[in-house]
């Protein structure tokens, strides 16, 4: 099946604008910028550089191809107030699925990273998804965000450039580990995408989703990357709240989909994700995939003008995940 271009939006063009802005503000963002011998530009946003909330906001913007309105908010967890992020998107399928979705496993020797952002639309990884949503980008620049604890080498960049069909001098990468402030922020900023992804896994026609909105807390740093993978996922699973406007004429069928979206439908729901992951021998394939979903979803259907809600937040489990202690 051929990929149809349904939008004039170039995710890499929009992403590059945000990347250039990030470079202009490198000092105040506490990031480190380097140019590799093959000409690629690499930003360290939390591996060796301190990074922070400013860097996390730019990573989130890059992942979403700068197609979202993002802002920091306060989020109430019971009696406690923690930082959170609000995400509003008018092109959610393009911003989230064509760009933000961490669908590119990048492996080169001992290097491993999960790739997100506009460059995915050039690599067409996974190709079936781009065929389904009918999107294709054309750009001589490739913008990528890597979730990793190691900076990419020239060999890694060569592989990325080849997959994207661009010169290595036109590869722009920002990297941060899960166990960093910037890394934690960009994972929470995936709240809208996670709901769309769950609907896609359920077989829903995600191209009918017209707008997306979400609020979510941001995890503190609770340990190493594996520990933080647990707490950042728990922000989505137990306190991520989503809202979508959808053009879907069959309201009864839509209602059945909405019922199945929240994380509470999973058999593994109810305890911190790290505990579940550890019990599964740290094997993702043994964890119920239904867990990877927001806690709450509200859908406004544009034809019927009806609004449907499902799921509920569970701050108690998230506070457990954070390991918060009262003194």
Rosetta silent file (secondary structure, phi, psi, omega in degrees, C-alpha in Angstrom):
SEQUENCE: XXXXXXXXXXXXXXXXXXXXXXXXXXXXXXXXXXXXXXXXXXXXXXXXXXXXXXXXXXXXXXXXXXXXXXXXXXXXXXXXXXXXXXXXXXXXXXXXXXXXXXXXXXXXXXXXXXXXXXXXXXXXXXXXXXXXXXXXXXXXXXXXXXXXXXXXXXXXXXXXXXXXXXXXXXXXXXXXXXXXXXXXXXXXXXXXXXXXXXXXXXXXXXXXXXXXXXXXXXXXXXXXXXXXXXXXXXXXXXXXXXXXXXXXXXXXXXXXXXXXXXXXXXXXXXXXXXXXXXXXXXXXXXXXXXXXXXXXXXXXXXXXXXXXXXXXXXXXXXXXXXXXXXX
SCORE:     score description
SCORE:     0.000 S_00000001
   1 L     0.000  132.820  178.470    0.000    0.000    0.000 S_00000001
   2 L   -74.835  149.034  176.361    1.336    3.437   -0.918 S_00000001
   3 L   -87.589  123.931 -179.444    1.740    6.089    1.752 S_00000001
   4 L   -94.676  134.771  176.441   -0.495    9.058    1.050 S_00000001
   5 L   -83.324  115.184 -176.775    0.585   12.535    2.058 S_00000001
   6 L  -110.464    4.271 -176.323   -2.378   14.024    3.926 S_00000001
   7 L  -146.192  147.593  173.382   -0.722   17.070    5.444 S_00000001
   8 L   -85.507   -0.780 -178.931    1.503   19.957    4.431 S_00000001
   9 L   -76.317  125.114  172.169    3.106   19.750    7.878 S_00000001
  10 L  -101.438  110.897 -176.930    6.747   18.651    7.826 S_00000001
  11 H   -64.195  -32.219  178.864    7.544   17.326   11.286 S_00000001
  12 H   -73.298  -34.196  176.023   11.281   17.643   10.666 S_00000001
  13 H   -63.811  -46.583  179.393   10.942   21.261    9.517 S_00000001
  14 H   -66.794  -40.353 -179.908    8.995   22.157   12.648 S_00000001
  15 H   -64.216  -37.210 -179.408   11.329   20.097   14.816 S_00000001
  16 H   -64.946  -37.039  178.332   14.421   21.797   13.416 S_00000001
  17 H   -58.693  -44.223  179.553   13.067   25.216   14.372 S_00000001
  18 H   -68.433  -36.460  179.309   12.754   24.073   17.996 S_00000001
  19 H   -64.230  -44.906  179.395   16.204   22.438   17.862 S_00000001
  20 H   -62.382  -38.552  177.578   17.816   25.661   16.601 S_00000001
  21 H   -64.612  -40.084  178.089   16.070   27.596   19.367 S_00000001
  22 H   -61.830  -42.200  178.501   17.384   25.115   21.922 S_00000001
  23 H   -62.448  -38.686  179.207   20.941   25.612   20.670 S_00000001
  24 H   -63.298  -25.996 -176.584   20.566   29.392   21.019 S_00000001
  25 L  -110.540   24.539 -172.696   19.627   28.894   24.686 S_00000001
  26 H   -56.670  -43.722 -175.418   22.159   26.171   25.495 S_00000001
  27 H   -62.974  -48.221 -177.380   23.841   27.947   28.421 S_00000001
  28 H   -72.645  -19.947  178.720   20.673   28.710   30.357 S_00000001
  29 H   -86.849   -4.965 -179.583   19.311   25.220   29.648 S_00000001
  30 L    58.021   40.727  177.494   22.422   23.591   31.185 S_00000001
  31 L  -112.481  162.015  178.291   22.928   21.412   28.124 S_00000001
  32 E  -118.457  131.435 -177.321   26.128   20.557   26.241 S_00000001
  33 E  -111.687  132.458  177.632   26.333   20.794   22.454 S_00000001
  34 E  -136.804  155.474  175.232   28.910   18.934   20.394 S_00000001
  35 E  -115.469  123.514  179.744   29.601   18.305   16.730 S_00000001
  36 L   -75.451  166.634 -176.929   30.778   14.825   15.787 S_00000001
  37 L   -63.047  -22.644  178.112   33.512   14.232   13.228 S_00000001
  38 L   -91.528    7.806  173.683   30.863   13.364   10.612 S_00000001
  39 L    94.229   -6.896 -179.740   29.172   16.728   11.143 S_00000001
  40 L   -68.713  146.884  176.686   26.175   15.606   13.220 S_00000001
  41 E  -101.713  127.201 -177.309   25.006   17.877   16.048 S_00000001
  42 E  -124.809  130.896  177.469   24.446   16.180   19.412 S_00000001
  43 E  -111.088  124.504  173.018   22.889   17.735   22.507 S_00000001
  44 E   -92.508  111.804 -176.920   23.486   16.211   25.925 S_00000001
  45 L  -107.864   11.947  179.867   20.393   17.130   27.956 S_00000001
  46 L   167.768    5.293  178.966   21.042   14.991   31.015 S_00000001
  47 L   -82.312  -63.293  173.284   23.698   12.309   30.487 S_00000001
  48 L  -107.376  -31.549  176.971   26.792   14.265   31.544 S_00000001
  49 L   -77.532  153.041 -179.185   25.220   17.737   31.411 S_00000001
  50 L   -65.401  -40.910 -174.895   22.843   18.766   34.234 S_00000001
  51 L    61.843 -148.706  179.897   19.872   19.591   31.994 S_00000001
  52 L   144.722 -162.912 -177.685   16.677   20.348   33.930 S_00000001
  53 H   -66.385  -36.528  177.772   13.088   21.449   33.391 S_00000001
  54 H   -63.011  -45.676  178.188   14.026   23.825   30.593 S_00000001
  55 H   -64.095  -38.176  178.762   15.851   21.066   28.725 S_00000001
  56 H   -63.051  -36.926  177.426   12.943   18.717   29.389 S_00000001
  57 H   -64.869  -40.764  178.766   10.524   21.157   27.817 S_00000001
  58 H   -68.310  -39.273  176.651   12.660   21.337   24.672 S_00000001
  59 H   -60.167  -40.812  179.180   12.949   17.541   24.479 S_00000001
  60 H   -64.910  -42.705  177.545    9.166   17.341   24.714 S_00000001
  61 H   -61.554  -42.548 -179.914    8.745   19.962   22.009 S_00000001
  62 H   -64.021  -45.734 -179.764   11.176   18.101   19.750 S_00000001
  63 H   -56.754  -39.662 -177.280    9.434   14.761   20.270 S_00000001
  64 L   -90.237   11.983 -179.761    6.109   16.368   19.314 S_00000001
  65 L    57.045   27.585  179.560    7.650   18.229   16.338 S_00000001
  66 L    57.120   31.797 -179.396    6.747   21.469   18.130 S_00000001
  67 L  -103.260   10.047 -178.315    3.104   20.870   17.229 S_00000001
  68 E  -122.742  153.922  171.334    1.811   20.990   20.812 S_00000001
  69 E   -94.510  111.927 -175.680    1.118   23.697   23.361 S_00000001
  70 E  -115.953  139.713  173.413    3.088   22.594   26.423 S_00000001
  71 E  -154.718  150.345  177.215    3.276   24.192   29.837 S_00000001
  72 E   -78.036  143.587  179.680    4.276   23.276   33.357 S_00000001
  73 E  -136.130  169.183  168.280    1.512   23.017   35.933 S_00000001
  74 E   -94.885  141.984 -177.661    1.151   21.993   39.578 S_00000001
  75 E  -124.978  129.711 -177.478   -0.448   18.588   40.093 S_00000001
  76 E   -91.395  118.956  174.603   -2.182   17.579   43.298 S_00000001
  77 E  -111.079   93.667 -174.798   -1.411   14.086   44.609 S_00000001
  78 L    61.394 -120.390  179.669   -3.610   13.756   47.648 S_00000001
  79 L   -89.013    2.124 -173.097   -2.238   16.276   50.133 S_00000001
  80 E  -114.004  143.125  177.326    0.922   16.850   48.112 S_00000001
  81 E  -108.221  126.317 -179.885    1.637   19.176   45.202 S_00000001
  82 E  -127.363  163.089  176.951    4.155   18.016   42.591 S_00000001
  83 E   -68.598  147.832  176.599    5.232   19.373   39.205 S_00000001
  84 E  -143.246  177.430  178.317    3.208   18.354   36.195 S_00000001
  85 E  -135.946  144.637  178.449    2.869   19.116   32.520 S_00000001
  86 E  -113.605  134.351 -176.431   -0.126   20.012   30.348 S_00000001
  87 E  -125.857  125.795  175.975   -0.244   19.011   26.681 S_00000001
  88 E  -129.017  129.541 -172.803   -2.700   20.377   24.084 S_00000001
  89 E  -138.264  133.628  176.121   -2.513   19.270   20.426 S_00000001
  90 L  -101.211   -8.413  173.088   -4.570   20.053   17.329 S_00000001
  91 L  -128.498   61.996 -168.598   -2.796   17.549   15.062 S_00000001
  92 H   -65.235  -33.148 -178.351   -2.459   14.683   17.538 S_00000001
  93 H   -69.631  -41.189  177.194   -2.050   11.803   15.104 S_00000001
  94 H   -69.636  -50.618 -176.304    0.802   13.528   13.281 S_00000001
  95 H   -63.168  -43.155 -174.162    2.422   15.011   16.399 S_00000001
  96 H   -86.664  -52.531 -172.256    2.083   11.885   18.519 S_00000001
  97 H   -87.160  -35.106  178.969    2.138    8.891   16.209 S_00000001
  98 H   -81.454  -17.513 -176.294    4.158   10.204   13.258 S_00000001
  99 H  -127.244  -62.520 -167.523    6.708   11.884   15.534 S_00000001
 100 H   -70.076  -36.769 -175.594    6.588   11.404   19.317 S_00000001
 101 L   -49.126  127.267 -177.820    5.911    7.668   19.603 S_00000001
 102 L   -82.019   69.672 -173.613    9.095    5.907   20.772 S_00000001
 103 L  -102.286    4.904 -175.451    8.884    3.281   18.066 S_00000001
 104 E  -113.992  107.640  175.380   12.486    3.198   16.834 S_00000001
 105 E   -85.053  115.076 -177.207   14.884    0.843   18.611 S_00000001
 106 E  -105.180  114.706 -177.540   18.379    2.031   17.707 S_00000001
 107 E  -127.954  127.132  177.187   21.082   -0.591   18.252 S_00000001
 108 E  -147.997  105.653 -175.143   24.695   -0.298   17.129 S_00000001
 109 L    63.471 -125.142  179.086   27.253   -2.515   18.862 S_00000001
 110 L   -90.128    1.000 -179.625   26.784   -1.956   22.606 S_00000001
 111 E   -85.632  134.911  175.589   24.777    1.227   22.049 S_00000001
 112 E  -140.484  138.003  175.801   21.038    1.103   22.601 S_00000001
 113 E  -154.770  154.053  169.974   18.444    3.869   22.607 S_00000001
 114 E   -96.539  124.570 -176.063   14.768    4.395   22.008 S_00000001
 115 E   -97.975  133.133  177.348   14.307    6.951   19.254 S_00000001
 116 E  -131.213  161.959  171.969   11.488    9.504   19.201 S_00000001
 117 L   106.634 -175.744 -170.397   10.712   12.574   17.185 S_00000001
 118 L   -55.981  -34.013 -177.226   10.522   13.788   13.604 S_00000001
 119 L   -59.646  -23.990  177.672   13.284   11.604   12.157 S_00000001
 120 H   -59.317  -32.352 -178.574   11.022    8.596   12.628 S_00000001
 121 H   -73.369  -15.266  173.095    8.860    9.934    9.796 S_00000001
 122 H   -90.384  -36.816  179.315   11.883    9.708    7.492 S_00000001
 123 H   -74.654  -19.513 -176.055   12.943    6.280    8.696 S_00000001
 124 L    52.734   51.692 -178.958    9.309    5.093    8.392 S_00000001
 125 L  -119.309  109.199    0.971    9.744    2.994   11.515 S_00000001
 126 L   -87.614  140.153 -174.450    7.341    1.220   11.759 S_00000001
 127 H   -60.091  -38.679 -176.391    6.293    1.480    8.121 S_00000001
 128 H   -60.582  -35.475 -179.675    2.847   -0.026    8.683 S_00000001
 129 H   -64.914  -44.122 -178.959    1.895    2.788   11.044 S_00000001
 130 H   -67.139  -33.402  175.053    2.734    5.504    8.507 S_00000001
 131 H   -65.399  -39.997 -177.446    0.726    3.669    5.858 S_00000001
 132 H   -66.715  -42.608 -177.724   -2.215    3.478    8.239 S_00000001
 133 H   -88.354   -7.533  175.629   -2.218    7.170    9.167 S_00000001
 134 L    68.955   42.359 -178.373   -1.364    8.267    5.633 S_00000001
 135 L  -126.797  140.390  174.566    1.615   10.462    6.489 S_00000001
 136 L  -145.384  137.111  178.152    4.986   10.939    4.852 S_00000001
 137 L  -109.105  152.780  175.101    7.592   13.622    5.459 S_00000001
 138 L  -131.545  117.579 -176.552   10.209   14.968    3.067 S_00000001
 139 L  -158.410  146.704  174.669   13.189   16.762    4.590 S_00000001
 140 L   -90.746    1.790  177.706   16.946   17.039    4.210 S_00000001
 141 L  -119.852  142.504  179.287   17.247   17.344    8.023 S_00000001
 142 E  -121.925  120.568 -177.154   16.564   14.602   10.573 S_00000001
 143 E  -110.624  125.478 -173.099   15.652   15.577   14.153 S_00000001
 144 E  -138.846  141.959  172.433   15.775   12.842   16.778 S_00000001
 145 E  -112.817  129.971 -179.085   15.429   12.484   20.549 S_00000001
 146 E  -113.364  129.335  170.994   17.153    9.515   22.173 S_00000001
 147 E   -93.130  104.452 -172.004   16.277    8.013   25.540 S_00000001
 148 L  -163.790  158.019  176.103   19.673    6.637   26.529 S_00000001
 149 L  -102.891    9.995  177.514   22.442    6.903   29.105 S_00000001
 150 L  -132.108  141.576  176.677   25.160    7.105   26.445 S_00000001
 151 L   -74.259  142.944 -178.747   25.852    9.736   23.818 S_00000001
 152 L   -69.123  146.642  177.566   25.639    8.453   20.227 S_00000001
 153 L   -94.201  175.685  176.687   28.850    7.784   18.301 S_00000001
 154 H   -60.110  -36.598  179.987   29.639    8.505   14.668 S_00000001
 155 H   -65.105  -38.629  177.625   28.699    4.905   13.842 S_00000001
 156 H   -64.047  -44.099  179.963   25.282    5.376   15.439 S_00000001
 157 H   -64.635  -40.634  178.099   24.743    8.581   13.472 S_00000001
 158 H   -56.447  -41.877 -179.381   25.819    6.909   10.237 S_00000001
 159 H   -67.211  -41.887  179.139   23.120    4.287   10.779 S_00000001
 160 H   -64.325  -46.234 -178.900   20.475    6.908   11.568 S_00000001
 161 H   -61.063  -42.132 -179.908   21.407    9.048    8.550 S_00000001
 162 H   -64.008  -42.139 -179.478   21.276    6.065    6.208 S_00000001
 163 H   -66.247  -32.758 -177.368   17.857    5.014    7.501 S_00000001
 164 H   -90.799  -11.078  179.869   16.532    8.573    7.106 S_00000001
 165 L    71.451   35.103  178.979   18.145    9.204    3.726 S_00000001
 166 L  -127.321  164.047  174.528   19.993   12.356    4.823 S_00000001
 167 L   -71.876  147.890 -179.705   23.600   13.472    5.084 S_00000001
 168 H   -59.767  -28.086  179.124   25.194   12.967    8.509 S_00000001
 169 H   -67.627  -16.091 -179.207   25.750   16.751    8.702 S_00000001
 170 H  -105.409   19.514  175.153   21.967   17.136    8.735 S_00000001
 171 E   -99.159  127.197 -177.405   21.365   14.826   11.711 S_00000001
 172 E  -126.250  115.755 -172.469   20.394   16.655   14.919 S_00000001
 173 E  -122.702  135.356  169.908   20.118   14.577   18.082 S_00000001
 174 E  -118.863  134.220 -174.043   19.154   15.438   21.654 S_00000001
 175 E  -132.822  144.690  175.495   19.726   12.749   24.282 S_00000001
 176 E  -157.958  146.691  176.219   18.868   12.213   27.941 S_00000001
 177 L   -80.867  164.943  176.603   18.496    9.167   30.198 S_00000001
 178 L   -60.993  -38.320 -177.655   15.274    8.158   31.909 S_00000001
 179 L   -85.162   53.768  175.950   16.920    8.952   35.263 S_00000001
 180 L  -144.753  158.543  179.590   17.219   12.676   34.565 S_00000001
 181 H   -61.442  -47.259 -179.122   14.890   15.620   34.997 S_00000001
 182 H   -61.477  -40.204  178.854   14.736   16.243   31.252 S_00000001
 183 H   -64.761  -40.722  178.953   14.109   12.551   30.611 S_00000001
 184 H   -64.132  -41.404  179.751   11.327   12.431   33.187 S_00000001
 185 H   -62.027  -48.166 -174.571    9.642   15.498   31.692 S_00000001
 186 H   -68.570  -24.941  176.033    9.636   14.187   28.127 S_00000001
 187 H   -73.252  -42.979  177.026    8.132   10.869   29.226 S_00000001
 188 H   -62.125  -33.571 -179.568    5.263   12.603   31.041 S_00000001
 189 L   -68.035   -1.257  177.595    4.698   14.736   27.940 S_00000001
 190 L   -88.875    8.150 -172.669    3.711   11.493   26.179 S_00000001
 191 H   -57.669  -44.794  179.423    0.375   11.385   27.986 S_00000001
 192 H   -66.341  -42.065  179.872   -1.761   12.219   24.916 S_00000001
 193 H   -61.816  -39.303 -177.516    0.239    9.830   22.735 S_00000001
 194 H   -62.428  -40.140  176.999   -0.156    6.974   25.220 S_00000001
 195 H   -65.189  -41.439  178.391   -3.942    7.204   25.029 S_00000001
 196 H   -64.313  -41.854 -179.773   -3.867    7.282   21.234 S_00000001
 197 H   -61.931  -41.220  178.989   -1.497    4.328   21.190 S_00000001
 198 H   -63.619  -42.529  178.160   -3.812    2.315   23.449 S_00000001
 199 H   -62.303  -38.852  177.519   -6.769    3.075   21.168 S_00000001
 200 H   -62.686  -43.100  179.280   -4.675    1.984   18.192 S_00000001
 201 H   -63.291  -28.521  179.007   -3.809   -1.296   19.937 S_00000001
 202 L   -79.728   -5.902  179.584   -7.530   -1.866   20.494 S_00000001
 203 L    93.783   10.755 -179.470   -8.133   -1.571   16.749 S_00000001
 204 L   -75.336  146.620  176.814   -9.665    1.896   16.808 S_00000001
 205 L   -78.374   94.571 -173.914   -9.352    4.156   13.747 S_00000001
 206 H   -69.831  -14.494  177.717   -7.051    6.773   15.266 S_00000001
 207 H   -68.247  -11.784  177.340   -7.327    9.033   12.214 S_00000001
 208 H   -82.565   -4.748  179.766  -10.739   10.025   13.595 S_00000001
 209 E   -83.416  120.283 -173.178   -9.012   11.741   16.557 S_00000001
 210 E  -101.635  -32.223 -179.128   -9.013   15.487   15.872 S_00000001
 211 E  -145.039  151.673  178.835   -7.682   17.084   19.082 S_00000001
 212 E  -139.367  147.881 -179.419   -5.922   15.856   22.194 S_00000001
 213 E  -147.086  143.910  177.613   -5.331   17.212   25.677 S_00000001
 214 E  -156.572  151.651  170.468   -3.687   15.769   28.764 S_00000001
 215 E  -130.643  149.026 -172.031   -2.378   16.580   32.219 S_00000001
 216 E  -163.908  144.960  173.265    0.058   14.466   34.188 S_00000001
 217 E   -74.087  163.441  176.659    2.518   14.668   37.095 S_00000001
 218 L  -110.358  130.794 -176.469    6.267   14.522   36.501 S_00000001
 219 L   -72.580  142.318  167.336    8.224   11.873   38.354 S_00000001
 220 L   -71.936  171.453  174.743   11.080   12.751   40.685 S_00000001
 221 L   -81.542  116.066 -172.887   14.366   10.888   40.192 S_00000001
 222 L  -109.881   -2.032 -178.274   13.879    7.727   42.249 S_00000001
 223 L   161.768 -146.646 -179.764   16.939    5.674   41.291 S_00000001
 224 L   -76.653 -175.335 -176.449   18.639    4.263   38.207 S_00000001
 225 H   -59.102  -38.778 -178.430   17.107    4.145   34.735 S_00000001
 226 H   -67.697  -43.177  177.073   15.104    0.994   35.477 S_00000001
 227 H   -61.498  -44.371 -179.127   13.662    2.429   38.691 S_00000001
 228 H   -69.722  -29.162  173.828   12.825    5.686   36.908 S_00000001
 229 H   -60.540  -37.439  177.116   11.261    3.773   34.049 S_00000001
 230 H   -65.725  -50.221 -175.794    8.863    2.440   36.667 S_00000001
 231 H   -69.665  -35.100  178.634    7.988    5.783   38.254 S_00000001
 232 H   -69.801  -38.287  175.013    7.661    7.645   34.939 S_00000001
 233 H   -65.370  -36.688 -179.540    5.334    4.953   33.586 S_00000001
 234 H   -65.264  -29.255  175.297    3.345    5.112   36.813 S_00000001
 235 H   -58.730  -41.300  178.617    2.698    8.814   36.224 S_00000001
 236 H   -72.650  -49.885 -172.557    0.833    7.807   33.068 S_00000001
 237 H   -63.952  -40.298 -171.213   -0.746    4.622   34.423 S_00000001
 238 H  -107.178  -19.595 -178.336   -2.054    6.004   37.707 S_00000001
 239 H  -139.171    8.088  176.846   -2.470    9.765   37.274 S_00000001
 240 L   -77.568  127.312 -177.642   -2.383   10.571   33.559 S_00000001
 241 E  -118.803  128.519 -175.571   -5.602   12.266   32.433 S_00000001
 242 E  -124.737  155.875  179.435   -6.541   12.581   28.758 S_00000001
 243 E  -146.159  131.259 -179.104   -9.269   14.282   26.718 S_00000001
 244 E  -132.980  145.250  165.314   -9.924   13.880   22.994 S_00000001
 245 E  -101.797  132.827 -170.976  -12.329   15.264   20.419 S_00000001
 246 E  -135.602  138.917  175.434  -13.214   12.550   17.926 S_00000001
 247 L  -103.031   92.384 -173.670  -15.213   12.371   14.698 S_00000001
 248 L  -143.144  101.014 -170.008  -16.686    8.876   14.934 S_00000001
 249 L   -59.600  -30.028 -177.321  -20.338    8.404   13.886 S_00000001
 250 L   -88.012   91.219 -174.407  -20.968    5.122   15.745 S_00000001
 251 H   -66.323  -33.677  179.196  -21.301    6.375   19.335 S_00000001
 252 H   -67.347  -42.265  178.051  -22.091    2.920   20.744 S_00000001
 253 H   -66.137  -41.427  177.721  -18.985    1.418   19.197 S_00000001
 254 H   -60.143  -42.474  179.702  -16.907    4.379   20.396 S_00000001
 255 H   -58.879  -40.681  178.948  -18.238    3.896   23.915 S_00000001
 256 H   -64.874  -38.105  175.746  -17.047    0.287   23.931 S_00000001
 257 H   -64.159  -46.065 -177.252  -13.564    1.405   22.885 S_00000001
 258 H   -60.262  -37.446  178.300  -13.443    4.105   25.575 S_00000001
 259 H   -58.703  -32.573 -172.921  -14.345    1.550   28.252 S_00000001
 260 H   -90.602   -6.181 -173.625  -11.266   -0.492   27.335 S_00000001
 261 H   -74.382  -48.669 -169.949   -8.691    2.332   27.269 S_00000001
 262 L   -58.345  151.609 -178.660   -7.823    3.072   30.945 S_00000001
 263 H   -61.926  -24.690 -177.778   -4.926    1.268   32.600 S_00000001
 264 H   -65.758  -10.348  176.614   -7.244   -0.092   35.293 S_00000001
 265 H   -78.334   -8.976 -177.317   -8.490   -2.642   32.737 S_00000001
 266 L   -80.314  145.871  176.600   -5.111   -4.421   32.951 S_00000001
 267 L   -67.818  -20.905 -178.460   -4.622   -7.572   35.019 S_00000001
 268 L   -93.964    3.636 -177.416   -1.356   -6.053   36.313 S_00000001
 269 L   -68.591  145.091  169.884   -2.977   -2.845   37.564 S_00000001
 270 L   123.015   -8.521  177.420   -2.730   -1.863   41.237 S_00000001
 271 L  -141.484  161.183 -179.215    0.939   -1.750   42.204 S_00000001
 272 L   -53.158  141.062 -175.628    3.993    0.248   41.138 S_00000001
 273 H   -59.677  -36.182  179.631    5.165   -0.715   37.666 S_00000001
 274 H   -58.053  -40.791  178.720    8.695   -1.468   38.879 S_00000001
 275 H   -63.383  -42.464  177.870    7.305   -4.189   41.160 S_00000001
 276 H   -64.042  -43.530 -179.006    5.341   -5.692   38.279 S_00000001
 277 H   -64.469  -42.009  178.829    8.356   -5.496   35.975 S_00000001
 278 H   -64.212  -43.237  178.818   10.630   -7.117   38.574 S_00000001
 279 H   -62.912  -26.274  178.884    8.134   -9.939   39.158 S_00000001
 280 L   -88.240   11.053 -179.552    8.151  -10.522   35.376 S_00000001
 281 L    68.497   28.876 -178.362   11.922  -10.967   35.437 S_00000001
 282 L    55.749   35.187  178.161   12.336   -7.558   33.788 S_00000001
 283 L  -111.165  108.772 -177.521   10.812   -9.034   30.643 S_00000001
 284 H   -57.003  -31.905 -175.900    8.420   -6.576   28.950 S_00000001
 285 H   -70.371  -13.637  177.931    6.746   -9.404   27.064 S_00000001
 286 H   -96.352   -1.411  177.410    5.517  -10.863   30.370 S_00000001
 287 L   -97.197  136.028  179.934    3.828   -7.593   31.397 S_00000001
 288 L   -62.875  119.333 -177.703    0.240   -7.049   30.292 S_00000001
 289 H   -62.083  -20.662  179.239    0.364   -4.480   27.489 S_00000001
 290 H   -65.334  -15.417  178.184   -2.987   -3.074   28.618 S_00000001
 291 H   -65.564  -31.429 -173.260   -1.082   -1.396   31.489 S_00000001
 292 L   -81.376   80.022 -174.307    0.481    1.139   29.134 S_00000001
 293 L  -159.808  158.644  176.443   -2.441    3.539   29.101 S_00000001
 294 L   -69.507  159.567  177.403   -3.643    6.684   30.855 S_00000001
 295 L   -70.857  -37.715 -175.933   -5.576    6.459   34.101 S_00000001
 296 E  -131.376  145.229  172.648   -8.481    8.510   32.741 S_00000001
 297 E  -138.010  135.357  171.756   -9.938    9.229   29.316 S_00000001
 298 E  -124.682  133.846 -178.890  -12.727   11.605   28.292 S_00000001
 299 E  -124.816  129.523  173.199  -13.953   11.695   24.701 S_00000001
 300 E  -106.141  113.212 -178.050  -16.133   14.356   23.078 S_00000001
 301 E   -90.212  125.585 -168.282  -17.726   12.929   19.907 S_00000001
 302 L   -75.153  -23.212 -179.917  -18.349   15.681   17.358 S_00000001
 303 L   -82.127  -50.442 -178.435  -21.359   14.202   15.531 S_00000001
 304 L   -80.361  -17.562 -174.508  -23.511   13.168   18.479 S_00000001
 305 L    64.238   20.980  179.439  -22.133   15.984   20.665 S_00000001
 306 L   -94.214  153.282  178.826  -21.894   13.404   23.443 S_00000001
 307 E  -123.526  130.456 -174.813  -19.072   13.136   25.980 S_00000001
 308 E  -121.624  138.139  179.578  -17.931    9.795   27.405 S_00000001
 309 E  -128.389  149.178  178.287  -15.598    9.212   30.354 S_00000001
 310 E  -153.686  146.070  177.051  -13.815    6.142   31.676 S_00000001
 311 E    91.114  169.813  179.356  -11.191    5.379   34.322 S_00000001
 312 L  -153.506  150.424  178.860  -10.016    7.096   37.472 S_00000001
 313 L   -75.903  153.672 -178.955   -6.755    8.401   38.921 S_00000001
 314 L  -135.892   75.834 -176.544   -5.004    6.488   41.701 S_00000001
 315 H   -63.287  -24.564 -178.570   -2.571    8.851   43.469 S_00000001
 316 H   -59.472  -46.882 -179.362   -1.976    6.360   46.294 S_00000001
 317 H   -67.599  -37.510 -179.339   -0.038    3.960   44.068 S_00000001
 318 H   -65.356  -39.124  176.938    1.889    6.806   42.452 S_00000001
 319 H   -63.690  -35.279  173.403    3.021    8.097   45.847 S_00000001
 320 H   -61.061  -45.253 -179.267    4.240    4.570   46.579 S_00000001
 321 H   -62.096  -38.315  178.869    6.155    4.605   43.308 S_00000001
 322 H   -71.795  -19.005 -177.247    7.723    7.944   44.173 S_00000001
 323 L    65.235   32.136 -176.003    8.811    6.583   47.568 S_00000001
 324 L   -68.371  132.475 -179.438    7.689    9.826   49.174 S_00000001
 325 L  -117.080  133.545  174.521    8.469   10.017   52.897 S_00000001
 326 L   -88.926  131.580 -178.855    6.850   12.313   55.431 S_00000001
 327 L  -125.216    0.000    0.000    9.305   13.762   57.960 S_00000001
